XYZ file of C-alpha atoms in Angstrom:
290
model
C 0.084 0.081 -0.122
C 1.573 3.364 -1.087
C 2.417 5.919 1.617
C 2.373 9.781 1.727
C 6.136 9.765 0.605
C 5.720 6.854 -2.259
C 5.956 8.325 -5.635
C 4.853 7.926 -9.243
C 7.852 7.586 -11.706
C 7.554 9.601 -14.913
C 9.006 8.253 -18.388
C 12.356 9.943 -18.031
C 12.691 8.420 -14.688
C 11.835 11.415 -12.370
C 9.817 10.361 -9.276
C 6.899 12.644 -8.394
C 4.988 12.234 -4.860
C 2.057 10.259 -5.347
C -0.286 12.971 -3.476
C 0.263 16.563 -4.314
C -0.964 19.939 -2.649
C -2.769 22.408 -5.154
C -2.947 26.282 -4.873
C -5.547 27.040 -7.438
C -7.675 30.113 -6.002
C -5.770 30.277 -2.895
C -5.340 34.112 -2.754
C -1.494 34.832 -2.326
C -2.062 36.357 1.284
C -3.162 32.701 2.144
C -0.724 30.689 0.051
C 2.002 30.753 2.468
C 0.477 29.816 5.299
C -1.404 26.727 3.646
C 1.842 25.568 1.756
C 3.475 25.513 5.003
C 1.034 23.380 6.837
C 1.178 21.001 4.088
C 4.831 20.696 4.241
C 4.488 20.294 7.876
C 1.784 17.641 7.302
C 3.989 15.838 5.127
C 3.077 16.587 1.509
C 6.063 17.110 -0.550
C 4.637 17.895 -3.809
C 3.163 21.591 -4.379
C 1.195 22.712 -7.635
C 1.089 26.242 -8.684
C 1.085 28.308 -11.826
C 1.831 31.751 -13.165
C -1.728 32.459 -13.469
C -2.767 31.750 -10.006
C -0.669 34.489 -8.898
C 0.859 32.907 -6.306
C 4.390 31.638 -7.093
C 5.669 33.947 -4.857
C 4.142 32.935 -1.518
C 4.740 29.152 -2.662
C 8.570 29.839 -2.877
C 8.542 31.514 0.220
C 6.983 28.907 2.256
C 9.267 26.310 0.792
C 12.455 28.080 1.406
C 11.238 28.774 4.935
C 9.899 25.510 5.925
C 13.796 24.170 6.539
C 13.233 21.123 4.085
C 15.820 20.814 1.471
C 14.609 21.777 -1.750
C 15.587 18.566 -3.450
C 13.135 17.119 -1.240
C 10.130 18.767 -2.212
C 8.423 18.601 -6.127
C 7.365 21.812 -7.199
C 5.062 22.172 -10.438
C 4.290 25.321 -12.127
C 2.488 26.427 -15.458
C 2.799 28.186 -18.629
C 0.123 30.677 -19.599
C -1.649 31.340 -22.525
C -0.119 34.807 -23.130
C 3.271 33.653 -23.352
C 2.786 31.007 -26.292
C 5.689 30.966 -28.516
C 9.350 30.079 -28.692
C 10.791 33.453 -26.948
C 7.913 34.264 -24.851
C 7.986 30.678 -23.375
C 11.716 31.011 -22.561
C 11.152 34.364 -20.563
C 8.032 32.898 -19.198
C 10.161 30.272 -17.724
C 12.858 32.385 -16.239
C 9.939 34.587 -14.685
C 8.374 31.660 -12.732
C 11.767 30.500 -11.620
C 12.499 34.203 -10.502
C 8.724 34.226 -8.770
C 9.782 30.916 -6.774
C 13.197 31.758 -5.978
C 14.353 28.548 -7.466
C 17.136 27.522 -9.851
C 14.809 24.763 -11.637
C 11.371 23.724 -11.156
C 10.361 19.837 -11.098
C 7.548 20.124 -13.628
C 6.489 22.664 -16.002
C 3.075 22.383 -17.876
C 1.444 23.870 -20.835
C -1.652 25.129 -18.825
C -4.237 25.042 -21.840
C -3.537 23.886 -25.494
C -3.970 26.696 -28.126
C -7.027 25.283 -30.311
C -8.574 25.892 -33.589
C -11.075 27.968 -32.184
C -8.018 30.451 -31.184
C -5.915 30.038 -34.351
C -5.933 27.917 -37.382
C -2.044 27.302 -36.860
C -2.952 25.985 -33.197
C -0.786 22.907 -33.659
C 2.468 24.884 -34.805
C 1.914 27.171 -32.143
C 1.679 24.710 -29.359
C 4.740 22.965 -30.990
C 6.773 26.354 -31.101
C 5.908 26.760 -27.211
C 6.876 23.193 -26.658
C 10.310 24.002 -28.122
C 10.992 26.562 -25.285
C 9.841 23.808 -22.802
C 12.759 21.501 -24.409
C 15.336 24.011 -24.755
C 14.658 24.728 -20.616
C 15.011 21.313 -20.299
C 18.057 20.398 -21.872
C 19.447 23.533 -19.786
C 18.514 22.257 -16.490
C 16.009 24.397 -15.761
C 12.973 21.935 -15.686
C 13.470 18.321 -14.520
C 10.292 17.240 -16.139
C 7.798 18.365 -19.041
C 3.999 18.289 -19.394
C 0.693 19.480 -20.341
C -2.607 20.126 -18.911
C -6.156 20.054 -20.354
C -4.889 18.135 -23.713
C -7.198 15.792 -25.288
C -5.853 12.905 -27.975
C -5.879 15.614 -31.091
C -3.729 18.229 -29.183
C -1.742 15.110 -27.612
C -1.119 13.711 -31.106
C -0.128 16.988 -32.838
C 2.395 18.053 -30.087
C 4.359 14.549 -30.157
C 4.414 14.548 -33.634
C 6.374 17.760 -33.530
C 8.272 16.933 -30.318
C 11.924 15.965 -29.642
C 10.861 15.175 -25.936
C 7.411 13.649 -25.288
C 5.435 15.347 -22.549
C 5.621 13.010 -19.404
C 2.182 14.156 -17.595
C -1.178 15.275 -18.560
C -3.015 17.149 -15.634
C -7.107 17.115 -16.248
C -10.078 17.492 -14.522
C -10.809 14.147 -12.886
C -13.066 12.826 -10.219
C -15.987 10.712 -9.614
C -18.661 11.842 -11.905
C -16.299 13.075 -14.693
C -13.609 10.725 -15.164
C -12.423 11.519 -18.731
C -11.817 7.907 -19.531
C -11.023 8.393 -22.981
C -8.386 11.362 -22.294
C -6.882 9.012 -19.224
C -6.064 6.225 -22.013
C -5.122 8.419 -24.479
C -2.599 9.953 -21.999
C -1.225 6.792 -20.853
C -0.783 5.326 -24.274
C 1.350 8.144 -25.045
C 3.606 7.513 -22.075
C 2.118 10.177 -19.527
C 1.351 10.270 -16.138
C -2.328 11.583 -15.379
C -2.869 14.202 -12.706
C -6.389 15.040 -11.275
C -7.289 18.622 -10.412
C -10.256 19.327 -8.753
C -10.547 15.669 -7.328
C -13.265 16.562 -5.221
C -15.378 17.855 -7.947
C -15.886 21.351 -6.823
C -17.581 20.134 -3.624
C -19.970 18.220 -5.428
C -18.796 14.841 -3.672
C -19.781 16.073 -0.469
C -23.666 16.020 -1.079
C -23.190 12.381 -3.022
C -25.286 9.799 -1.380
C -22.997 6.918 -2.879
C -19.954 8.601 -1.225
C -21.457 9.359 2.029
C -22.506 5.572 2.409
C -18.959 4.512 1.449
C -17.142 7.079 3.924
C -19.559 5.385 6.679
C -18.569 1.969 5.542
C -14.891 2.682 5.542
C -15.154 5.179 8.811
C -13.198 7.800 6.535
C -14.693 11.250 5.195
C -16.221 11.610 1.856
C -12.889 13.785 0.978
C -10.604 10.938 1.943
C -12.857 8.440 -0.040
C -12.640 10.556 -3.168
C -8.853 10.782 -3.001
C -8.103 7.451 -2.408
C -10.385 6.558 -5.279
C -8.193 8.562 -7.416
C -5.136 7.473 -6.223
C -6.063 3.921 -6.223
C -7.148 4.656 -9.958
C -3.229 5.428 -10.763
C -4.058 8.959 -11.216
C -1.912 11.691 -9.235
C -4.520 13.627 -7.294
C -4.059 17.468 -6.434
C -6.065 18.110 -3.265
C -6.098 21.839 -1.749
C -7.545 23.412 1.116
C -6.557 26.448 3.645
C -7.712 25.021 6.501
C -4.898 23.219 8.834
C -7.117 20.409 10.190
C -8.578 19.405 6.557
C -4.813 19.687 5.090
C -3.942 16.907 7.408
C -6.967 14.830 7.111
C -6.962 14.787 3.071
C -3.535 13.227 3.506
C -4.850 10.449 5.498
C -5.547 8.192 2.450
C -2.860 5.816 2.903
C -4.235 3.034 5.606
C -6.916 1.549 3.733
C -8.091 0.237 0.084
C -11.505 0.204 -1.549
C -12.552 -2.946 -2.804
C -12.847 -3.444 -6.295
C -16.713 -3.452 -5.878
C -16.619 -0.024 -4.586
C -13.963 1.099 -6.990
C -16.471 0.031 -9.821
C -19.475 1.632 -7.907
C -17.742 4.940 -8.007
C -16.624 4.654 -11.632
C -20.301 4.396 -12.505
C -21.541 7.415 -10.553
C -23.471 10.043 -13.111
C -22.063 13.298 -13.982
C -21.349 15.876 -11.161
C -19.035 18.627 -10.442
C -18.028 19.064 -13.926
C -16.243 22.592 -14.473
C -17.755 23.205 -17.694
C -13.998 23.707 -19.080
C -13.629 21.911 -22.460
C -10.400 22.562 -24.022
C -11.725 23.037 -27.535
C -14.035 26.009 -26.113
C -10.748 27.765 -25.148
C -12.072 28.938 -21.859
C -8.686 30.387 -20.655
C -8.384 32.492 -23.903
C -12.227 33.792 -23.678
C -11.308 34.728 -19.932
C -8.156 36.817 -20.882
C -10.129 38.120 -23.922
C -12.732 39.337 -21.775
C -10.382 41.017 -19.628
C -9.289 43.344 -22.293
């Protein structure tokens, strides 16, 4: 049975802790304290993004933790306004500066460029990826990946890439498993990471999950995160409440039965964010702010 300190191994041999601590929508003024609590609770995998606006406090929390940098796995993400080779190189250096680090463990394309944005979407993604590859070869990044990529985007990128992506971070939770994308990612040699594993809170009102929580004497969050982990997917959980941060990490002392795994897999849709890559939600957000 996995422990909090256990890891998945990426295609290039880099090891990534099997439970991650996310910081999406955590305001900068609360990020440092929440990351500090997570590190205290034993998490060694922290996920942030340039677009979250909290890379600086993430870096501060890690430096002030007293834990050696090499013992903490740090992920951040490339934002859509920095697409293209030169802009990508500058964005990588900006994120490193924000984090106060010489290297990041994993760097992801946050959203693919899609046909709705440009007929040259595949070329734009490939040009961005060349920047990723250059930084990887320079030792600034230990592993490369993507987020919100579906088969169309994965295949086009791999056709142009010298170094194949090692991770695909997607929305994955009971009620929205995206198994086609999960299987396509795995066939391309990628580890699947789960953002929003608690389905925007929808899991807490699901009667099936509440019944399972009673059966296993665990919380609904623990049942859900255990399901994700036991599915071979890397969950990224988040909270700003110290007790919940600890609680969410207590998923390594039990296993769900095959029958209960199948039951969770069969749950109807719930908690879907509504973010579909081909709708270009990130681009729409940025354009609406102009």
